[in-house]
Amino acid sequence: MNLRLRPTMLSDLDFVISVEQDQANLPFITPWERPQHEGAIRFPDFRHFIVETGAGNERVGFVILQGCRNPHRSVELKRLVLTPEDQGHGLGRACVRLLAQMAFRDLGAHRFWLDVKSLNDRALALYRSEGFVEEGRLRESVRTAEGWDSLIVMSLLEPEHVALQRAREQGAA
């Protein structure tokens, strides 16, 4: 799969906000305002990327890492959002694998973690299948149009990631 992450530029923010505000994505995220994205682009503790694919490097979403300078080597997958038409084709899985590799290899993480809304079954299944372990729940911590939802905190530790990589390599051989 031809997937590329490139640093988000200020000129990409209209696209980022449109993907985030898409009605299909809104139930699963808490959207940011433009100044929050601008800060994430500029602040060294964040990595804000545009997800591109295909021969023409078409923009299909964006991702944000936070904690890139965390002294405890704990990097957070803050956001992974794809355009609705590009979901369900393996791009999310490819992003998670690339981001885990970046967190552990490039950023020296010991722990790669995230939180996900409990109603986001598709993301939960993806993260579990990629080796993330549920650590706990922040019960009814997010207000929704229907009431409340809980956040599930999940993580992948460096030794677990190494073991997964070895298993994948052995399976491919």
JSON list of C-alpha atoms in Angstrom, two decimals:
[
{"chain": "A", "resi": 1, "resn": "MET", "atom": "CA", "xyz": [0.00, 0.00, 0.00]},
{"chain": "A", "resi": 2, "resn": "ASN", "atom": "CA", "xyz": [1.41, 3.37, -1.02]},
{"chain": "A", "resi": 3, "resn": "LEU", "atom": "CA", "xyz": [0.88, 5.32, 2.19]},
{"chain": "A", "resi": 4, "resn": "ARG", "atom": "CA", "xyz": [2.79, 8.43, 3.17]},
{"chain": "A", "resi": 5, "resn": "LEU", "atom": "CA", "xyz": [2.74, 10.70, 6.21]},
{"chain": "A", "resi": 6, "resn": "ARG", "atom": "CA", "xyz": [3.96, 14.22, 5.56]},
{"chain": "A", "resi": 7, "resn": "PRO", "atom": "CA", "xyz": [4.09, 17.09, 8.03]},
{"chain": "A", "resi": 8, "resn": "THR", "atom": "CA", "xyz": [0.90, 19.13, 8.03]},
{"chain": "A", "resi": 9, "resn": "MET", "atom": "CA", "xyz": [1.27, 22.68, 6.77]},
{"chain": "A", "resi": 10, "resn": "LEU", "atom": "CA", "xyz": [-0.93, 25.60, 7.74]},
{"chain": "A", "resi": 11, "resn": "SER", "atom": "CA", "xyz": [-2.32, 25.48, 4.18]},
{"chain": "A", "resi": 12, "resn": "ASP", "atom": "CA", "xyz": [-3.67, 21.96, 4.95]},
{"chain": "A", "resi": 13, "resn": "LEU", "atom": "CA", "xyz": [-5.82, 23.08, 7.89]},
{"chain": "A", "resi": 14, "resn": "ASP", "atom": "CA", "xyz": [-9.01, 23.67, 5.87]},
{"chain": "A", "resi": 15, "resn": "PHE", "atom": "CA", "xyz": [-8.76, 20.03, 4.76]},
{"chain": "A", "resi": 16, "resn": "VAL", "atom": "CA", "xyz": [-8.00, 18.82, 8.31]},
{"chain": "A", "resi": 17, "resn": "ILE", "atom": "CA", "xyz": [-10.97, 20.67, 9.77]},
{"chain": "A", "resi": 18, "resn": "SER", "atom": "CA", "xyz": [-13.29, 19.46, 6.99]},
{"chain": "A", "resi": 19, "resn": "VAL", "atom": "CA", "xyz": [-12.34, 15.82, 7.67]},
{"chain": "A", "resi": 20, "resn": "GLU", "atom": "CA", "xyz": [-12.74, 16.31, 11.39]},
{"chain": "A", "resi": 21, "resn": "GLN", "atom": "CA", "xyz": [-16.13, 18.03, 11.00]},
{"chain": "A", "resi": 22, "resn": "ASP", "atom": "CA", "xyz": [-17.51, 15.40, 8.58]},
{"chain": "A", "resi": 23, "resn": "GLN", "atom": "CA", "xyz": [-20.78, 14.06, 9.99]},
{"chain": "A", "resi": 24, "resn": "ALA", "atom": "CA", "xyz": [-19.53, 10.47, 9.61]},
{"chain": "A", "resi": 25, "resn": "ASN", "atom": "CA", "xyz": [-16.49, 11.22, 11.82]},
{"chain": "A", "resi": 26, "resn": "LEU", "atom": "CA", "xyz": [-18.00, 13.50, 14.46]},
{"chain": "A", "resi": 27, "resn": "PRO", "atom": "CA", "xyz": [-19.48, 10.74, 16.68]},
{"chain": "A", "resi": 28, "resn": "PHE", "atom": "CA", "xyz": [-16.01, 9.26, 17.17]},
{"chain": "A", "resi": 29, "resn": "ILE", "atom": "CA", "xyz": [-13.87, 12.32, 17.92]},
{"chain": "A", "resi": 30, "resn": "THR", "atom": "CA", "xyz": [-13.92, 15.59, 19.82]},
{"chain": "A", "resi": 31, "resn": "PRO", "atom": "CA", "xyz": [-13.10, 18.18, 17.16]},
{"chain": "A", "resi": 32, "resn": "TRP", "atom": "CA", "xyz": [-10.47, 20.82, 17.71]},
{"chain": "A", "resi": 33, "resn": "GLU", "atom": "CA", "xyz": [-10.62, 24.46, 16.78]},
{"chain": "A", "resi": 34, "resn": "ARG", "atom": "CA", "xyz": [-8.17, 25.77, 14.19]},
{"chain": "A", "resi": 35, "resn": "PRO", "atom": "CA", "xyz": [-5.82, 27.34, 16.82]},
{"chain": "A", "resi": 36, "resn": "GLN", "atom": "CA", "xyz": [-5.41, 23.92, 18.49]},
{"chain": "A", "resi": 37, "resn": "HIS", "atom": "CA", "xyz": [-4.29, 22.39, 15.18]},
{"chain": "A", "resi": 38, "resn": "GLU", "atom": "CA", "xyz": [-2.00, 25.35, 14.53]},
{"chain": "A", "resi": 39, "resn": "GLY", "atom": "CA", "xyz": [-0.42, 24.79, 17.95]},
{"chain": "A", "resi": 40, "resn": "ALA", "atom": "CA", "xyz": [0.05, 21.08, 17.26]},
{"chain": "A", "resi": 41, "resn": "ILE", "atom": "CA", "xyz": [1.81, 21.92, 13.99]},
{"chain": "A", "resi": 42, "resn": "ARG", "atom": "CA", "xyz": [4.18, 24.35, 15.72]},
{"chain": "A", "resi": 43, "resn": "PHE", "atom": "CA", "xyz": [4.77, 22.81, 19.15]},
{"chain": "A", "resi": 44, "resn": "PRO", "atom": "CA", "xyz": [7.71, 20.34, 19.19]},
{"chain": "A", "resi": 45, "resn": "ASP", "atom": "CA", "xyz": [5.97, 17.89, 21.54]},
{"chain": "A", "resi": 46, "resn": "PHE", "atom": "CA", "xyz": [3.46, 17.13, 18.73]},
{"chain": "A", "resi": 47, "resn": "ARG", "atom": "CA", "xyz": [3.75, 15.56, 15.30]},
{"chain": "A", "resi": 48, "resn": "HIS", "atom": "CA", "xyz": [0.85, 16.53, 13.00]},
{"chain": "A", "resi": 49, "resn": "PHE", "atom": "CA", "xyz": [0.78, 14.67, 9.67]},
{"chain": "A", "resi": 50, "resn": "ILE", "atom": "CA", "xyz": [-1.35, 14.52, 6.55]},
{"chain": "A", "resi": 51, "resn": "VAL", "atom": "CA", "xyz": [-2.05, 10.96, 5.39]},
{"chain": "A", "resi": 52, "resn": "GLU", "atom": "CA", "xyz": [-1.52, 10.63, 1.65]},
{"chain": "A", "resi": 53, "resn": "THR", "atom": "CA", "xyz": [-1.93, 7.67, -0.66]},
{"chain": "A", "resi": 54, "resn": "GLY", "atom": "CA", "xyz": [-1.87, 6.72, -4.31]},
{"chain": "A", "resi": 55, "resn": "ALA", "atom": "CA", "xyz": [0.39, 7.76, -7.14]},
{"chain": "A", "resi": 56, "resn": "GLY", "atom": "CA", "xyz": [-0.76, 11.37, -6.82]},
{"chain": "A", "resi": 57, "resn": "ASN", "atom": "CA", "xyz": [-0.33, 11.49, -3.03]},
{"chain": "A", "resi": 58, "resn": "GLU", "atom": "CA", "xyz": [-4.01, 12.29, -2.49]},
{"chain": "A", "resi": 59, "resn": "ARG", "atom": "CA", "xyz": [-4.87, 13.54, 0.99]},
{"chain": "A", "resi": 60, "resn": "VAL", "atom": "CA", "xyz": [-7.06, 10.98, 2.75]},
{"chain": "A", "resi": 61, "resn": "GLY", "atom": "CA", "xyz": [-6.81, 12.06, 6.39]},
{"chain": "A", "resi": 62, "resn": "PHE", "atom": "CA", "xyz": [-4.55, 13.24, 9.17]},
{"chain": "A", "resi": 63, "resn": "VAL", "atom": "CA", "xyz": [-2.89, 11.96, 12.34]},
{"chain": "A", "resi": 64, "resn": "ILE", "atom": "CA", "xyz": [-1.52, 13.61, 15.46]},
{"chain": "A", "resi": 65, "resn": "LEU", "atom": "CA", "xyz": [1.05, 12.27, 17.90]},
{"chain": "A", "resi": 66, "resn": "GLN", "atom": "CA", "xyz": [1.56, 13.94, 21.28]},
{"chain": "A", "resi": 67, "resn": "GLY", "atom": "CA", "xyz": [4.26, 13.40, 23.89]},
{"chain": "A", "resi": 68, "resn": "CYS", "atom": "CA", "xyz": [7.06, 13.24, 21.35]},
{"chain": "A", "resi": 69, "resn": "ARG", "atom": "CA", "xyz": [9.40, 14.79, 23.92]},
{"chain": "A", "resi": 70, "resn": "ASN", "atom": "CA", "xyz": [7.91, 13.02, 26.93]},
{"chain": "A", "resi": 71, "resn": "PRO", "atom": "CA", "xyz": [10.71, 12.20, 29.41]},
{"chain": "A", "resi": 72, "resn": "HIS", "atom": "CA", "xyz": [8.84, 9.02, 30.37]},
{"chain": "A", "resi": 73, "resn": "ARG", "atom": "CA", "xyz": [8.95, 7.87, 26.72]},
{"chain": "A", "resi": 74, "resn": "SER", "atom": "CA", "xyz": [5.15, 7.65, 26.53]},
{"chain": "A", "resi": 75, "resn": "VAL", "atom": "CA", "xyz": [3.84, 8.78, 23.12]},
{"chain": "A", "resi": 76, "resn": "GLU", "atom": "CA", "xyz": [0.11, 9.27, 22.55]},
{"chain": "A", "resi": 77, "resn": "LEU", "atom": "CA", "xyz": [-1.76, 8.62, 19.32]},
{"chain": "A", "resi": 78, "resn": "LYS", "atom": "CA", "xyz": [-3.91, 11.70, 19.80]},
{"chain": "A", "resi": 79, "resn": "ARG", "atom": "CA", "xyz": [-5.90, 11.53, 16.61]},
{"chain": "A", "resi": 80, "resn": "LEU", "atom": "CA", "xyz": [-6.29, 9.38, 13.50]},
{"chain": "A", "resi": 81, "resn": "VAL", "atom": "CA", "xyz": [-9.04, 10.58, 11.15]},
{"chain": "A", "resi": 82, "resn": "LEU", "atom": "CA", "xyz": [-9.63, 9.46, 7.58]},
{"chain": "A", "resi": 83, "resn": "THR", "atom": "CA", "xyz": [-12.13, 10.76, 5.06]},
{"chain": "A", "resi": 84, "resn": "PRO", "atom": "CA", "xyz": [-15.26, 8.55, 5.17]},
{"chain": "A", "resi": 85, "resn": "GLU", "atom": "CA", "xyz": [-14.77, 7.37, 1.59]},
{"chain": "A", "resi": 86, "resn": "ASP", "atom": "CA", "xyz": [-11.25, 6.17, 2.42]},
{"chain": "A", "resi": 87, "resn": "GLN", "atom": "CA", "xyz": [-12.25, 4.16, 5.49]},
{"chain": "A", "resi": 88, "resn": "GLY", "atom": "CA", "xyz": [-12.51, 0.37, 5.38]},
{"chain": "A", "resi": 89, "resn": "HIS", "atom": "CA", "xyz": [-9.66, -0.13, 2.89]},
{"chain": "A", "resi": 90, "resn": "GLY", "atom": "CA", "xyz": [-6.81, -0.88, 5.31]},
{"chain": "A", "resi": 91, "resn": "LEU", "atom": "CA", "xyz": [-5.48, 2.68, 5.51]},
{"chain": "A", "resi": 92, "resn": "GLY", "atom": "CA", "xyz": [-6.18, 2.95, 9.24]},
{"chain": "A", "resi": 93, "resn": "ARG", "atom": "CA", "xyz": [-4.26, -0.27, 9.90]},
{"chain": "A", "resi": 94, "resn": "ALA", "atom": "CA", "xyz": [-1.38, 0.92, 7.73]},
{"chain": "A", "resi": 95, "resn": "CYS", "atom": "CA", "xyz": [-1.35, 4.24, 9.63]},
{"chain": "A", "resi": 96, "resn": "VAL", "atom": "CA", "xyz": [-1.33, 2.53, 13.03]},
{"chain": "A", "resi": 97, "resn": "ARG", "atom": "CA", "xyz": [1.58, 0.31, 12.00]},
{"chain": "A", "resi": 98, "resn": "LEU", "atom": "CA", "xyz": [3.56, 3.21, 10.58]},
{"chain": "A", "resi": 99, "resn": "LEU", "atom": "CA", "xyz": [2.87, 5.37, 13.65]},
{"chain": "A", "resi": 100, "resn": "ALA", "atom": "CA", "xyz": [3.86, 2.57, 16.04]},
{"chain": "A", "resi": 101, "resn": "GLN", "atom": "CA", "xyz": [7.10, 2.14, 14.13]},
{"chain": "A", "resi": 102, "resn": "MET", "atom": "CA", "xyz": [7.68, 5.90, 14.30]},
{"chain": "A", "resi": 103, "resn": "ALA", "atom": "CA", "xyz": [6.88, 6.04, 18.03]},
{"chain": "A", "resi": 104, "resn": "PHE", "atom": "CA", "xyz": [9.21, 3.20, 18.99]},
{"chain": "A", "resi": 105, "resn": "ARG", "atom": "CA", "xyz": [12.02, 3.54, 16.46]},
{"chain": "A", "resi": 106, "resn": "ASP", "atom": "CA", "xyz": [12.19, 7.28, 15.78]},
{"chain": "A", "resi": 107, "resn": "LEU", "atom": "CA", "xyz": [10.85, 8.80, 19.01]},
{"chain": "A", "resi": 108, "resn": "GLY", "atom": "CA", "xyz": [12.30, 6.19, 21.39]},
{"chain": "A", "resi": 109, "resn": "ALA", "atom": "CA", "xyz": [8.95, 5.43, 23.02]},
{"chain": "A", "resi": 110, "resn": "HIS", "atom": "CA", "xyz": [8.57, 2.75, 25.64]},
{"chain": "A", "resi": 111, "resn": "ARG", "atom": "CA", "xyz": [4.76, 3.09, 25.60]},
{"chain": "A", "resi": 112, "resn": "PHE", "atom": "CA", "xyz": [2.49, 4.03, 22.70]},
{"chain": "A", "resi": 113, "resn": "TRP", "atom": "CA", "xyz": [-1.02, 4.79, 23.91]},
{"chain": "A", "resi": 114, "resn": "LEU", "atom": "CA", "xyz": [-4.40, 6.21, 22.96]},
{"chain": "A", "resi": 115, "resn": "ASP", "atom": "CA", "xyz": [-7.93, 6.64, 24.13]},
{"chain": "A", "resi": 116, "resn": "VAL", "atom": "CA", "xyz": [-10.95, 5.73, 22.05]},
{"chain": "A", "resi": 117, "resn": "LYS", "atom": "CA", "xyz": [-14.66, 6.21, 22.56]},
{"chain": "A", "resi": 118, "resn": "SER", "atom": "CA", "xyz": [-16.36, 2.99, 23.60]},
{"chain": "A", "resi": 119, "resn": "LEU", "atom": "CA", "xyz": [-18.93, 3.36, 20.81]},
{"chain": "A", "resi": 120, "resn": "ASN", "atom": "CA", "xyz": [-16.17, 3.25, 18.18]},
{"chain": "A", "resi": 121, "resn": "ASP", "atom": "CA", "xyz": [-16.29, -0.50, 17.58]},
{"chain": "A", "resi": 122, "resn": "ARG", "atom": "CA", "xyz": [-14.30, -0.36, 14.34]},
{"chain": "A", "resi": 123, "resn": "ALA", "atom": "CA", "xyz": [-11.36, 1.48, 15.95]},
{"chain": "A", "resi": 124, "resn": "LEU", "atom": "CA", "xyz": [-11.44, -0.75, 19.04]},
{"chain": "A", "resi": 125, "resn": "ALA", "atom": "CA", "xyz": [-11.22, -3.86, 16.86]},
{"chain": "A", "resi": 126, "resn": "LEU", "atom": "CA", "xyz": [-8.34, -2.36, 14.88]},
{"chain": "A", "resi": 127, "resn": "TYR", "atom": "CA", "xyz": [-6.34, -1.37, 17.96]},
{"chain": "A", "resi": 128, "resn": "ARG", "atom": "CA", "xyz": [-6.86, -4.76, 19.62]},
{"chain": "A", "resi": 129, "resn": "SER", "atom": "CA", "xyz": [-5.80, -6.57, 16.45]},
{"chain": "A", "resi": 130, "resn": "GLU", "atom": "CA", "xyz": [-2.63, -4.43, 16.37]},
{"chain": "A", "resi": 131, "resn": "GLY", "atom": "CA", "xyz": [-1.66, -5.51, 19.89]},
{"chain": "A", "resi": 132, "resn": "PHE", "atom": "CA", "xyz": [-3.01, -2.62, 21.98]},
{"chain": "A", "resi": 133, "resn": "VAL", "atom": "CA", "xyz": [-4.13, -3.70, 25.46]},
{"chain": "A", "resi": 134, "resn": "GLU", "atom": "CA", "xyz": [-7.00, -2.09, 27.33]},
{"chain": "A", "resi": 135, "resn": "GLU", "atom": "CA", "xyz": [-5.73, -0.39, 30.48]},
{"chain": "A", "resi": 136, "resn": "GLY", "atom": "CA", "xyz": [-8.95, 1.07, 31.77]},
{"chain": "A", "resi": 137, "resn": "ARG", "atom": "CA", "xyz": [-12.03, 3.15, 31.16]},
{"chain": "A", "resi": 138, "resn": "LEU", "atom": "CA", "xyz": [-12.86, 6.74, 31.89]},
{"chain": "A", "resi": 139, "resn": "ARG", "atom": "CA", "xyz": [-16.53, 6.11, 32.52]},
{"chain": "A", "resi": 140, "resn": "GLU", "atom": "CA", "xyz": [-19.03, 8.51, 30.95]},
{"chain": "A", "resi": 141, "resn": "SER", "atom": "CA", "xyz": [-16.31, 11.10, 30.46]},
{"chain": "A", "resi": 142, "resn": "VAL", "atom": "CA", "xyz": [-17.46, 12.41, 27.07]},
{"chain": "A", "resi": 143, "resn": "ARG", "atom": "CA", "xyz": [-20.75, 14.12, 26.43]},
{"chain": "A", "resi": 144, "resn": "THR", "atom": "CA", "xyz": [-22.55, 13.10, 23.25]},
{"chain": "A", "resi": 145, "resn": "ALA", "atom": "CA", "xyz": [-25.79, 14.10, 21.55]},
{"chain": "A", "resi": 146, "resn": "GLU", "atom": "CA", "xyz": [-27.37, 10.95, 23.02]},
{"chain": "A", "resi": 147, "resn": "GLY", "atom": "CA", "xyz": [-25.95, 11.36, 26.54]},
{"chain": "A", "resi": 148, "resn": "TRP", "atom": "CA", "xyz": [-22.54, 10.10, 27.64]},
{"chain": "A", "resi": 149, "resn": "ASP", "atom": "CA", "xyz": [-19.81, 7.84, 26.35]},
{"chain": "A", "resi": 150, "resn": "SER", "atom": "CA", "xyz": [-16.76, 6.35, 28.01]},
{"chain": "A", "resi": 151, "resn": "LEU", "atom": "CA", "xyz": [-13.16, 6.54, 26.85]},
{"chain": "A", "resi": 152, "resn": "ILE", "atom": "CA", "xyz": [-11.14, 3.34, 26.72]},
{"chain": "A", "resi": 153, "resn": "VAL", "atom": "CA", "xyz": [-7.42, 3.80, 27.37]},
{"chain": "A", "resi": 154, "resn": "MET", "atom": "CA", "xyz": [-5.21, 1.35, 25.46]},
{"chain": "A", "resi": 155, "resn": "SER", "atom": "CA", "xyz": [-1.47, 0.95, 25.05]},
{"chain": "A", "resi": 156, "resn": "LEU", "atom": "CA", "xyz": [1.23, -1.00, 23.31]},
{"chain": "A", "resi": 157, "resn": "LEU", "atom": "CA", "xyz": [4.60, -1.41, 25.03]},
{"chain": "A", "resi": 158, "resn": "GLU", "atom": "CA", "xyz": [7.91, -1.58, 23.19]},
{"chain": "A", "resi": 159, "resn": "PRO", "atom": "CA", "xyz": [8.58, -5.29, 23.97]},
{"chain": "A", "resi": 160, "resn": "GLU", "atom": "CA", "xyz": [5.06, -6.15, 22.75]},
{"chain": "A", "resi": 161, "resn": "HIS", "atom": "CA", "xyz": [5.66, -4.21, 19.55]},
{"chain": "A", "resi": 162, "resn": "VAL", "atom": "CA", "xyz": [8.98, -6.00, 18.96]},
{"chain": "A", "resi": 163, "resn": "ALA", "atom": "CA", "xyz": [7.28, -9.38, 19.47]},
{"chain": "A", "resi": 164, "resn": "LEU", "atom": "CA", "xyz": [4.49, -8.44, 17.02]},
{"chain": "A", "resi": 165, "resn": "GLN", "atom": "CA", "xyz": [7.05, -7.32, 14.43]},
{"chain": "A", "resi": 166, "resn": "ARG", "atom": "CA", "xyz": [8.94, -10.62, 14.75]},
{"chain": "A", "resi": 167, "resn": "ALA", "atom": "CA", "xyz": [5.75, -12.64, 14.46]},
{"chain": "A", "resi": 168, "resn": "ARG", "atom": "CA", "xyz": [4.72, -10.72, 11.32]},
{"chain": "A", "resi": 169, "resn": "GLU", "atom": "CA", "xyz": [8.16, -11.23, 9.77]},
{"chain": "A", "resi": 170, "resn": "GLN", "atom": "CA", "xyz": [8.09, -14.97, 10.54]},
{"chain": "A", "resi": 171, "resn": "GLY", "atom": "CA", "xyz": [4.56, -15.22, 9.15]},
{"chain": "A", "resi": 172, "resn": "ALA", "atom": "CA", "xyz": [5.64, -13.56, 5.92]},
{"chain": "A", "resi": 173, "resn": "ALA", "atom": "CA", "xyz": [8.61, -15.89, 5.48]}
]
